[in-house]
PDB file of C-alpha atoms in Angstrom:
ATOM      1  CA  MET A 166      29.405 -20.307 -41.979  1.00 50.00           C
ATOM      2  CA  ARG A 167      27.368 -17.542 -40.423  1.00 60.00           C
ATOM      3  CA  THR A 168      26.627 -17.963 -36.708  1.00 68.00           C
ATOM      4  CA  THR A 169      23.545 -16.645 -34.953  1.00 69.00           C
ATOM      5  CA  PRO A 170      24.252 -13.888 -32.394  1.00 76.00           C
ATOM      6  CA  LYS A 171      23.946 -15.070 -28.817  1.00 77.00           C
ATOM      7  CA  TRP A 172      21.687 -12.178 -27.872  1.00 78.00           C
ATOM      8  CA  LEU A 173      19.066 -13.009 -30.515  1.00 80.00           C
ATOM      9  CA  PHE A 174      17.375 -15.889 -28.680  1.00 81.00           C
ATOM     10  CA  PRO A 175      16.839 -14.077 -25.333  1.00 82.00           C
ATOM     11  CA  VAL A 176      15.535 -11.032 -27.206  1.00 83.00           C
ATOM     12  CA  LEU A 177      13.063 -13.137 -29.183  1.00 84.00           C
ATOM     13  CA  ALA A 178      12.052 -15.010 -26.032  1.00 85.00           C
ATOM     14  CA  LEU A 179      11.397 -11.775 -24.164  1.00 87.00           C
ATOM     15  CA  LEU A 180       9.475 -10.034 -26.944  1.00 88.00           C
ATOM     16  CA  PRO A 181       6.071 -11.602 -26.114  1.00 89.00           C
ATOM     17  CA  VAL A 182       6.501 -10.781 -22.421  1.00 88.00           C
ATOM     18  CA  LEU A 183       7.629  -7.228 -23.165  1.00 88.00           C
ATOM     19  CA  GLY A 184       4.760  -6.801 -25.623  1.00 89.00           C
ATOM     20  CA  LEU A 185       2.223  -7.984 -23.053  1.00 90.00           C
ATOM     21  CA  TYR A 186       3.790  -5.771 -20.377  1.00 87.00           C
ATOM     22  CA  GLY A 187       3.627  -2.793 -22.714  1.00 88.00           C
ATOM     23  CA  CYS A 188      -0.051  -3.420 -23.459  1.00 89.00           C
ATOM     24  CA  ILE A 189      -1.223  -3.835 -19.874  1.00 88.00           C
ATOM     25  CA  ARG A 190       1.242  -1.532 -18.100  1.00 86.00           C
ATOM     26  CA  VAL A 191       2.998   1.031 -20.269  1.00 89.00           C
ATOM     27  CA  TYR A 192       0.145   1.902 -22.644  1.00 91.00           C
ATOM     28  CA  PRO A 193      -2.396   2.702 -19.858  1.00 89.00           C
ATOM     29  CA  ILE A 194       0.134   5.048 -18.231  1.00 89.00           C
ATOM     30  CA  ILE A 195       0.757   6.854 -21.519  1.00 91.00           C
ATOM     31  CA  GLU A 196      -2.978   7.053 -22.221  1.00 90.00           C
ATOM     32  CA  THR A 197      -3.612   8.446 -18.734  1.00 90.00           C
ATOM     33  CA  LEU A 198      -0.968  11.115 -19.287  1.00 91.00           C
ATOM     34  CA  ARG A 199      -2.671  12.039 -22.567  1.00 91.00           C
ATOM     35  CA  LEU A 200      -6.185  12.142 -21.111  1.00 90.00           C
ATOM     36  CA  SER A 201      -5.048  14.426 -18.287  1.00 90.00           C
ATOM     37  CA  LEU A 202      -4.434  17.157 -20.871  1.00 90.00           C
ATOM     38  CA  PHE A 203      -7.989  17.033 -22.256  1.00 89.00           C
ATOM     39  CA  GLN A 204     -11.427  17.940 -20.997  1.00 87.00           C
ATOM     40  CA  TRP A 205     -12.460  14.343 -21.609  1.00 81.00           C
ATOM     41  CA  ASN A 206     -16.115  13.812 -20.778  1.00 78.00           C
ATOM     42  CA  ILE A 207     -17.867  10.472 -21.307  1.00 75.00           C
ATOM     43  CA  ILE A 208     -21.208  12.006 -22.287  1.00 75.00           C
ATOM     44  CA  SER A 209     -19.806  14.764 -24.504  1.00 74.00           C
ATOM     45  CA  ARG A 210     -18.527  14.368 -28.050  1.00 78.00           C
ATOM     46  CA  ARG A 211     -16.288  17.418 -27.678  1.00 81.00           C
ATOM     47  CA  LYS A 212     -13.046  16.663 -25.906  1.00 82.00           C
ATOM     48  CA  PRO A 213     -11.007  19.871 -26.192  1.00 86.00           C
ATOM     49  CA  PHE A 214      -7.348  20.089 -25.346  1.00 86.00           C
ATOM     50  CA  VAL A 215      -6.951  22.121 -22.136  1.00 87.00           C
ATOM     51  CA  GLY A 216      -3.262  21.628 -21.384  1.00 87.00           C
ATOM     52  CA  PHE A 217      -2.506  21.808 -17.673  1.00 90.00           C
ATOM     53  CA  ALA A 218      -5.891  23.315 -16.741  1.00 91.00           C
ATOM     54  CA  ASN A 219      -6.933  20.126 -14.942  1.00 91.00           C
ATOM     55  CA  PHE A 220      -3.832  20.254 -12.771  1.00 93.00           C
ATOM     56  CA  VAL A 221      -4.405  23.932 -11.990  1.00 92.00           C
ATOM     57  CA  GLU A 222      -7.956  23.133 -10.906  1.00 92.00           C
ATOM     58  CA  LEU A 223      -6.712  20.271  -8.730  1.00 92.00           C
ATOM     59  CA  ALA A 224      -4.539  22.676  -6.760  1.00 91.00           C
ATOM     60  CA  SER A 225      -7.650  24.539  -5.562  1.00 90.00           C
ATOM     61  CA  ASP A 226     -10.060  21.592  -5.280  1.00 90.00           C
ATOM     62  CA  PRO A 227     -10.827  21.078  -1.558  1.00 91.00           C
ATOM     63  CA  LEU A 228     -12.110  17.525  -2.105  1.00 89.00           C
ATOM     64  CA  PHE A 229      -8.925  16.511  -3.915  1.00 92.00           C
ATOM     65  CA  LEU A 230      -6.720  18.140  -1.276  1.00 92.00           C
ATOM     66  CA  GLU A 231      -8.671  16.349   1.444  1.00 90.00           C
ATOM     67  CA  ALA A 232      -8.248  13.047  -0.391  1.00 91.00           C
ATOM     68  CA  ILE A 233      -4.487  13.614  -0.756  1.00 93.00           C
ATOM     69  CA  PHE A 234      -4.172  14.486   2.928  1.00 92.00           C
ATOM     70  CA  ASN A 235      -6.171  11.476   4.136  1.00 91.00           C
ATOM     71  CA  THR A 236      -4.377   9.059   1.808  1.00 93.00           C
ATOM     72  CA  THR A 237      -0.968  10.352   2.885  1.00 93.00           C
ATOM     73  CA  ILE A 238      -1.857  10.011   6.571  1.00 94.00           C
ATOM     74  CA  ILE A 239      -3.064   6.453   5.996  1.00 93.00           C
ATOM     75  CA  ALA A 240      -0.028   5.444   3.900  1.00 93.00           C
ATOM     76  CA  PHE A 241       2.625   6.742   6.286  1.00 94.00           C
ATOM     77  CA  SER A 242       0.769   5.416   9.333  1.00 95.00           C
ATOM     78  CA  VAL A 243       0.479   1.947   7.798  1.00 95.00           C
ATOM     79  CA  VAL A 244       4.210   1.914   6.993  1.00 94.00           C
ATOM     80  CA  ALA A 245       5.095   3.129  10.500  1.00 94.00           C
ATOM     81  CA  ILE A 246       2.984   0.361  12.054  1.00 95.00           C
ATOM     82  CA  THR A 247       3.789  -2.448   9.621  1.00 94.00           C
ATOM     83  CA  ILE A 248       7.600  -2.338   9.674  1.00 93.00           C
ATOM     84  CA  PRO A 249       8.234  -2.701  13.443  1.00 93.00           C
ATOM     85  CA  VAL A 250       5.294  -5.032  14.118  1.00 94.00           C
ATOM     86  CA  ALA A 251       6.106  -7.308  11.179  1.00 93.00           C
ATOM     87  CA  LEU A 252       9.800  -7.382  12.093  1.00 92.00           C
ATOM     88  CA  ALA A 253       8.998  -8.301  15.701  1.00 91.00           C
ATOM     89  CA  LEU A 254       6.577 -11.047  14.645  1.00 90.00           C
ATOM     90  CA  ALA A 255       9.041 -12.400  12.090  1.00 90.00           C
ATOM     91  CA  ALA A 256      11.788 -12.541  14.722  1.00 88.00           C
ATOM     92  CA  LEU A 257       9.458 -14.303  17.145  1.00 86.00           C
ATOM     93  CA  ILE A 258       8.347 -16.866  14.551  1.00 85.00           C
ATOM     94  CA  ASN A 259      11.941 -17.385  13.433  1.00 83.00           C
ATOM     95  CA  THR A 260      12.937 -18.398  16.963  1.00 79.00           C
ATOM     96  CA  ARG A 261      10.187 -21.042  16.874  1.00 71.00           C
ATOM     97  CA  GLN A 262      11.361 -22.644  13.635  1.00 64.00           C
ATOM     98  CA  GLY A 263      11.672 -26.404  13.913  1.00 55.00           C
ATOM     99  CA  LEU A 264       9.193 -26.640  16.784  1.00 58.00           C
ATOM    100  CA  ARG A 265       5.746 -28.160  16.579  1.00 65.00           C
ATOM    101  CA  ARG A 266       3.066 -25.982  14.986  1.00 66.00           C
ATOM    102  CA  SER A 267       5.640 -23.489  13.689  1.00 65.00           C
ATOM    103  CA  GLY A 268       3.890 -23.568  10.313  1.00 72.00           C
ATOM    104  CA  VAL A 269       0.622 -22.675  12.014  1.00 77.00           C
ATOM    105  CA  TYR A 270       2.144 -19.450  13.280  1.00 77.00           C
ATOM    106  CA  GLU A 271       3.299 -18.466   9.802  1.00 77.00           C
ATOM    107  CA  ALA A 272      -0.039 -19.332   8.219  1.00 80.00           C
ATOM    108  CA  SER A 273      -2.065 -17.479  10.866  1.00 82.00           C
ATOM    109  CA  VAL A 274       0.008 -14.327  10.427  1.00 84.00           C
ATOM    110  CA  PHE A 275      -0.095 -14.468   6.613  1.00 84.00           C
ATOM    111  CA  LEU A 276      -3.824 -15.268   6.425  1.00 84.00           C
ATOM    112  CA  PRO A 277      -5.064 -11.633   6.587  1.00 85.00           C
ATOM    113  CA  HIS A 278      -3.057 -10.824   3.471  1.00 84.00           C
ATOM    114  CA  VAL A 279      -4.797 -13.449   1.343  1.00 85.00           C
ATOM    115  CA  VAL A 280      -8.328 -12.776   2.599  1.00 85.00           C
ATOM    116  CA  SER A 281     -10.428 -10.928   0.040  1.00 84.00           C
ATOM    117  CA  LEU A 282     -10.598  -7.201   0.744  1.00 84.00           C
ATOM    118  CA  VAL A 283     -14.380  -6.822   0.749  1.00 85.00           C
ATOM    119  CA  PRO A 284     -15.191  -9.656   3.210  1.00 87.00           C
ATOM    120  CA  ALA A 285     -12.336  -8.498   5.440  1.00 87.00           C
ATOM    121  CA  ALA A 286     -13.643  -4.922   5.409  1.00 87.00           C
ATOM    122  CA  MET A 287     -17.169  -6.160   6.170  1.00 87.00           C
ATOM    123  CA  ALA A 288     -15.863  -8.140   9.142  1.00 89.00           C
ATOM    124  CA  TRP A 289     -13.999  -5.127  10.505  1.00 89.00           C
ATOM    125  CA  LYS A 290     -17.055  -2.945   9.916  1.00 88.00           C
ATOM    126  CA  TRP A 291     -18.966  -5.252  12.239  1.00 88.00           C
ATOM    127  CA  ILE A 292     -16.116  -5.084  14.797  1.00 90.00           C
ATOM    128  CA  PHE A 293     -16.235  -1.275  14.752  1.00 88.00           C
ATOM    129  CA  ASP A 294     -20.044  -1.088  14.780  1.00 84.00           C
ATOM    130  CA  ALA A 295     -21.158   1.480  17.363  1.00 81.00           C
ATOM    131  CA  ARG A 296     -24.097  -0.570  18.705  1.00 82.00           C
ATOM    132  CA  LEU A 297     -23.375  -4.234  18.050  1.00 81.00           C
ATOM    133  CA  GLY A 298     -19.614  -4.300  17.544  1.00 84.00           C
ATOM    134  CA  PRO A 299     -17.440  -6.281  19.994  1.00 89.00           C
ATOM    135  CA  LEU A 300     -14.861  -3.484  20.215  1.00 89.00           C
ATOM    136  CA  ASN A 301     -17.187  -1.129  22.091  1.00 88.00           C
ATOM    137  CA  ALA A 302     -18.277  -4.018  24.301  1.00 87.00           C
ATOM    138  CA  LEU A 303     -14.635  -4.762  25.075  1.00 89.00           C
ATOM    139  CA  ILE A 304     -13.625  -1.219  25.951  1.00 87.00           C
ATOM    140  CA  GLY A 305     -16.826  -0.898  27.998  1.00 86.00           C
ATOM    141  CA  LEU A 306     -15.446  -3.557  30.355  1.00 86.00           C
ATOM    142  CA  VAL A 307     -12.702  -1.148  31.420  1.00 87.00           C
ATOM    143  CA  GLY A 308     -15.011   1.834  31.777  1.00 84.00           C
ATOM    144  CA  ILE A 309     -14.383   3.518  28.423  1.00 85.00           C
ATOM    145  CA  PRO A 310     -17.595   4.839  26.858  1.00 87.00           C
ATOM    146  CA  ALA A 311     -18.709   3.494  23.494  1.00 84.00           C
ATOM    147  CA  GLN A 312     -17.157   5.321  20.538  1.00 86.00           C
ATOM    148  CA  PRO A 313     -18.805   6.169  17.198  1.00 85.00           C
ATOM    149  CA  TRP A 314     -15.949   4.522  15.297  1.00 84.00           C
ATOM    150  CA  LEU A 315     -17.472   4.681  11.830  1.00 83.00           C
ATOM    151  CA  PHE A 316     -19.505   7.857  12.304  1.00 81.00           C
ATOM    152  CA  ASP A 317     -16.647  10.227  13.073  1.00 82.00           C
ATOM    153  CA  PRO A 318     -14.149  11.318  10.379  1.00 82.00           C
ATOM    154  CA  VAL A 319     -11.111  11.081  12.653  1.00 86.00           C
ATOM    155  CA  LEU A 320     -12.083   7.736  14.175  1.00 87.00           C
ATOM    156  CA  SER A 321     -12.961   6.399  10.721  1.00 86.00           C
ATOM    157  CA  LEU A 322      -9.466   7.345   9.588  1.00 89.00           C
ATOM    158  CA  VAL A 323      -8.029   5.416  12.546  1.00 91.00           C
ATOM    159  CA  CYS A 324     -10.173   2.400  11.675  1.00 90.00           C
ATOM    160  CA  LEU A 325      -8.929   2.462   8.093  1.00 91.00           C
ATOM    161  CA  ILE A 326      -5.316   2.585   9.296  1.00 93.00           C
ATOM    162  CA  VAL A 327      -5.933  -0.404  11.577  1.00 93.00           C
ATOM    163  CA  LEU A 328      -7.559  -2.411   8.774  1.00 92.00           C
ATOM    164  CA  CYS A 329      -4.846  -1.618   6.206  1.00 92.00           C
ATOM    165  CA  SER A 330      -2.081  -2.384   8.719  1.00 93.00           C
ATOM    166  CA  TRP A 331      -3.737  -5.690   9.641  1.00 92.00           C
ATOM    167  CA  GLN A 332      -3.730  -6.695   5.977  1.00 91.00           C
ATOM    168  CA  ALA A 333      -0.194  -5.484   5.239  1.00 92.00           C
ATOM    169  CA  ILE A 334       1.571  -7.064   8.211  1.00 92.00           C
ATOM    170  CA  GLY A 335       1.170 -10.665   6.989  1.00 90.00           C
ATOM    171  CA  TYR A 336       3.047 -10.098   3.732  1.00 91.00           C
ATOM    172  CA  ALA A 337       5.750  -8.092   5.505  1.00 93.00           C
ATOM    173  CA  VAL A 338       6.240 -10.885   8.050  1.00 92.00           C
ATOM    174  CA  LEU A 339       6.716 -13.402   5.239  1.00 90.00           C
ATOM    175  CA  ILE A 340       9.361 -11.256   3.550  1.00 92.00           C
ATOM    176  CA  PHE A 341      11.173 -10.585   6.841  1.00 93.00           C
ATOM    177  CA  LEU A 342      11.159 -14.312   7.615  1.00 90.00           C
ATOM    178  CA  VAL A 343      12.909 -15.017   4.328  1.00 88.00           C
ATOM    179  CA  GLY A 344      15.492 -12.378   5.182  1.00 89.00           C
ATOM    180  CA  LEU A 345      16.057 -13.723   8.699  1.00 88.00           C
ATOM    181  CA  LYS A 346      16.556 -17.270   7.411  1.00 86.00           C
ATOM    182  CA  ASN A 347      19.336 -16.002   5.140  1.00 86.00           C
ATOM    183  CA  VAL A 348      21.318 -14.419   7.979  1.00 85.00           C
ATOM    184  CA  PRO A 349      24.383 -16.652   8.516  1.00 84.00           C
ATOM    185  CA  GLU A 350      24.174 -18.599  11.767  1.00 83.00           C
ATOM    186  CA  ALA A 351      27.919 -18.109  12.233  1.00 84.00           C
ATOM    187  CA  LEU A 352      27.342 -14.432  12.945  1.00 84.00           C
ATOM    188  CA  TYR A 353      24.962 -15.255  15.788  1.00 82.00           C
ATOM    189  CA  GLU A 354      27.431 -17.768  17.201  1.00 83.00           C
ATOM    190  CA  ALA A 355      30.211 -15.194  17.135  1.00 85.00           C
ATOM    191  CA  ALA A 356      27.970 -12.702  18.923  1.00 82.00           C
ATOM    192  CA  ARG A 357      27.108 -15.250  21.613  1.00 83.00           C
ATOM    193  CA  LEU A 358      30.800 -15.991  22.123  1.00 82.00           C
ATOM    194  CA  ASP A 359      31.362 -12.275  22.651  1.00 80.00           C
ATOM    195  CA  GLY A 360      28.696 -12.263  25.352  1.00 82.00           C
ATOM    196  CA  ALA A 361      25.898 -10.600  23.396  1.00 80.00           C
ATOM    197  CA  SER A 362      22.319 -11.374  24.334  1.00 82.00           C
ATOM    198  CA  SER A 363      19.770 -12.593  21.802  1.00 81.00           C
ATOM    199  CA  PHE A 364      18.245  -9.124  21.532  1.00 83.00           C
ATOM    200  CA  GLN A 365      21.651  -7.494  21.051  1.00 85.00           C
ATOM    201  CA  ALA A 366      22.565 -10.016  18.363  1.00 83.00           C
ATOM    202  CA  PHE A 367      19.258  -9.370  16.602  1.00 84.00           C
ATOM    203  CA  ARG A 368      19.645  -5.603  16.835  1.00 85.00           C
ATOM    204  CA  HIS A 369      23.273  -5.346  15.717  1.00 83.00           C
ATOM    205  CA  ILE A 370      23.421  -8.254  13.245  1.00 86.00           C
ATOM    206  CA  ALA A 371      20.008  -9.090  11.821  1.00 86.00           C
ATOM    207  CA  VAL A 372      18.563  -5.586  11.593  1.00 86.00           C
ATOM    208  CA  PRO A 373      21.494  -4.075   9.603  1.00 87.00           C
ATOM    209  CA  LEU A 374      21.497  -7.058   7.239  1.00 87.00           C
ATOM    210  CA  LEU A 375      17.739  -6.702   6.748  1.00 89.00           C
ATOM    211  CA  LYS A 376      17.924  -3.103   5.511  1.00 89.00           C
ATOM    212  CA  PRO A 377      17.400  -4.078   1.840  1.00 89.00           C
ATOM    213  CA  VAL A 378      14.392  -6.153   2.908  1.00 91.00           C
ATOM    214  CA  MET A 379      13.059  -3.231   4.946  1.00 91.00           C
ATOM    215  CA  LEU A 380      13.425  -1.002   1.896  1.00 91.00           C
ATOM    216  CA  TYR A 381      11.422  -3.426  -0.238  1.00 92.00           C
ATOM    217  CA  VAL A 382       8.687  -3.831   2.378  1.00 93.00           C
ATOM    218  CA  SER A 383       8.518  -0.077   2.931  1.00 92.00           C
ATOM    219  CA  VAL A 384       8.190   0.698  -0.786  1.00 92.00           C
ATOM    220  CA  ILE A 385       5.577  -2.000  -1.447  1.00 93.00           C
ATOM    221  CA  THR A 386       3.537  -1.067   1.641  1.00 93.00           C
ATOM    222  CA  LEU A 387       3.607   2.645   0.819  1.00 93.00           C
ATOM    223  CA  ILE A 388       2.527   2.108  -2.789  1.00 92.00           C
ATOM    224  CA  SER A 389      -0.298  -0.273  -1.854  1.00 91.00           C
ATOM    225  CA  SER A 390      -1.480   2.091   0.894  1.00 91.00           C
ATOM    226  CA  TYR A 391      -1.693   4.995  -1.543  1.00 92.00           C
ATOM    227  CA  ASN A 392      -3.929   2.825  -3.741  1.00 90.00           C
ATOM    228  CA  ILE A 393      -6.454   1.764  -1.112  1.00 88.00           C
ATOM    229  CA  TYR A 394      -9.987   1.570  -2.440  1.00 85.00           C
ATOM    230  CA  ALA A 395     -12.117  -1.357  -1.239  1.00 84.00           C
ATOM    231  CA  GLN A 396     -11.314  -0.726   2.422  1.00 85.00           C
ATOM    232  CA  ALA A 397     -12.555   2.868   2.278  1.00 85.00           C
ATOM    233  CA  PHE A 398     -15.463   1.943   0.018  1.00 84.00           C
ATOM    234  CA  VAL A 399     -16.830  -0.582   2.511  1.00 84.00           C
ATOM    235  CA  LEU A 400     -15.577   0.573   5.882  1.00 80.00           C
ATOM    236  CA  ALA A 401     -15.905   4.339   5.692  1.00 69.00           C
ATOM    237  CA  SER A 402     -19.448   4.625   4.358  1.00 63.00           C
ATOM    238  CA  ASP A 403     -21.540   7.358   5.908  1.00 52.00           C
ATOM    239  CA  VAL A 404     -24.895   6.967   7.640  1.00 45.00           C
ATOM    240  CA  GLN A 405     -26.786   7.029   4.319  1.00 42.00           C
ATOM    241  CA  GLY A 406     -24.501   4.338   2.894  1.00 45.00           C
ATOM    242  CA  ALA A 407     -22.611   6.555   0.456  1.00 44.00           C
ATOM    243  CA  PRO A 408     -19.175   4.949   0.166  1.00 45.00           C
ATOM    244  CA  GLY A 409     -16.057   6.785   1.246  1.00 47.00           C
ATOM    245  CA  ARG A 410     -17.777   9.978   2.362  1.00 59.00           C
ATOM    246  CA  LEU A 411     -16.403  10.172   5.879  1.00 69.00           C
ATOM    247  CA  VAL A 412     -12.842   9.391   4.768  1.00 81.00           C
ATOM    248  CA  ARG A 413     -12.207  10.539   1.227  1.00 85.00           C
ATOM    249  CA  VAL A 414      -9.212   8.799  -0.339  1.00 89.00           C
ATOM    250  CA  LEU A 415      -7.584   9.479  -3.679  1.00 91.00           C
ATOM    251  CA  VAL A 416      -8.676   6.408  -5.664  1.00 90.00           C
ATOM    252  CA  LEU A 417     -12.296   6.853  -4.581  1.00 88.00           C
ATOM    253  CA  ASP A 418     -12.130  10.512  -5.586  1.00 89.00           C
ATOM    254  CA  MET A 419     -10.829   9.487  -9.017  1.00 91.00           C
ATOM    255  CA  LEU A 420     -13.636   6.971  -9.475  1.00 88.00           C
ATOM    256  CA  GLU A 421     -16.233   9.512  -8.425  1.00 87.00           C
ATOM    257  CA  ASN A 422     -14.953  12.085 -10.906  1.00 88.00           C
ATOM    258  CA  SER A 423     -14.762   9.478 -13.679  1.00 87.00           C
ATOM    259  CA  PHE A 424     -18.060   7.616 -13.371  1.00 85.00           C
ATOM    260  CA  ARG A 425     -20.287   9.919 -11.343  1.00 85.00           C
ATOM    261  CA  ASN A 426     -19.217  13.335 -12.616  1.00 84.00           C
ATOM    262  CA  TYR A 427     -18.090  11.979 -16.030  1.00 86.00           C
ATOM    263  CA  ARG A 428     -14.852  14.001 -15.842  1.00 88.00           C
ATOM    264  CA  VAL A 429     -12.393  11.404 -17.086  1.00 89.00           C
ATOM    265  CA  GLY A 430      -9.714  13.945 -17.970  1.00 90.00           C
ATOM    266  CA  TYR A 431      -9.861  15.452 -14.494  1.00 91.00           C
ATOM    267  CA  ALA A 432      -9.639  11.997 -12.898  1.00 91.00           C
ATOM    268  CA  ALA A 433      -6.681  11.182 -15.162  1.00 92.00           C
ATOM    269  CA  ALA A 434      -4.934  14.291 -13.836  1.00 93.00           C
ATOM    270  CA  GLU A 435      -5.483  12.953 -10.319  1.00 93.00           C
ATOM    271  CA  ALA A 436      -3.941   9.648 -11.384  1.00 93.00           C
ATOM    272  CA  VAL A 437      -0.913  11.473 -12.761  1.00 94.00           C
ATOM    273  CA  VAL A 438      -0.498  13.316  -9.457  1.00 93.00           C
ATOM    274  CA  LEU A 439      -0.696   9.987  -7.631  1.00 93.00           C
ATOM    275  CA  LEU A 440       1.963   8.558  -9.952  1.00 92.00           C
ATOM    276  CA  VAL A 441       4.268  11.533  -9.321  1.00 93.00           C
ATOM    277  CA  ILE A 442       3.785  11.272  -5.552  1.00 92.00           C
ATOM    278  CA  VAL A 443       4.595   7.560  -5.547  1.00 91.00           C
ATOM    279  CA  LEU A 444       7.676   8.094  -7.725  1.00 92.00           C
ATOM    280  CA  ILE A 445       8.963  10.893  -5.489  1.00 93.00           C
ATOM    281  CA  LEU A 446       8.414   8.948  -2.273  1.00 91.00           C
ATOM    282  CA  THR A 447       9.964   5.786  -3.726  1.00 90.00           C
ATOM    283  CA  SER A 448      13.014   7.726  -4.894  1.00 91.00           C
ATOM    284  CA  ALA A 449      13.294   9.349  -1.464  1.00 90.00           C
ATOM    285  CA  GLN A 450      13.193   5.936   0.216  1.00 87.00           C
ATOM    286  CA  PHE A 451      15.939   4.595  -2.049  1.00 86.00           C
ATOM    287  CA  ARG A 452      18.080   7.689  -1.420  1.00 86.00           C
ATOM    288  CA  LEU A 453      17.555   7.466   2.334  1.00 82.00           C
ATOM    289  CA  PHE A 454      18.516   3.794   2.279  1.00 80.00           C
ATOM    290  CA  ARG A 455      21.638   4.505   0.219  1.00 77.00           C
ATOM    291  CA  ASP A 456      22.723   7.327   2.529  1.00 71.00           C
ATOM    292  CA  ARG A 457      22.270   5.161   5.627  1.00 69.00           C
ATOM    293  CA  SER A 458      24.173   2.299   4.020  1.00 62.00           C
ATOM    294  CA  ARG A 459      27.139   4.580   3.405  1.00 64.00           C
ATOM    295  CA  ALA A 460      27.068   5.938   6.975  1.00 58.00           C
TER     296      ALA A 460
END
């Protein structure tokens, strides 16, 4: 009697999922790689093969270089702010577990992450408003003159970093809380018996054990920060209302080249560059984590 191989059922069960994943994930990446090698214009019937000409042009495009620079500054700043702030908030909430209203603390911290991007950006645009915003009114109480937050390229960049960090911290806190709850209580008890303070126990026990969680949060935050769009579209509009002019970011530059300049192939080349940057930075984070784990 012929028996059915054990691997056949899981393979058949996974085929629909893998097929769907290939259609919505793998195929668009392959198609983007293909389009980046063509002078693909929406309004032109001719779509000649140009090889790496789009990438060569990107290297000397000041708008693209500005978008790469701004996006990189935002991404690394958001990661640098999110990790320590989220870890501190998670540790603080974790010490309040079991008390009344502990769930309120978790929900209030996580709420910014689930708020829709456009309404959140509109709210922060009102906060940073030069004439009617409460931020200028608040700093005016301590003698600081009103700042043109959304009318200056540097200050607009700072505002975008604040908004993106505010939205990223909630998710990071949730992940850190899960990690902290999985730290064995026996380790804390042993540290207390050795005379360690709560901060010392957290620093020398919880933080080393949370390194895999930190790696995950760092990678996810960096990738999402490199793909910011709605925040810059709404928050960093110039005086005439043109979106993203004061702070040009990479995704907005791609959309402008695709649907305003009709240069889909050129925008696809930008997307490929973004993919390469994310892959390199993610690999560097994994290597850095592995090297520190061995040390």
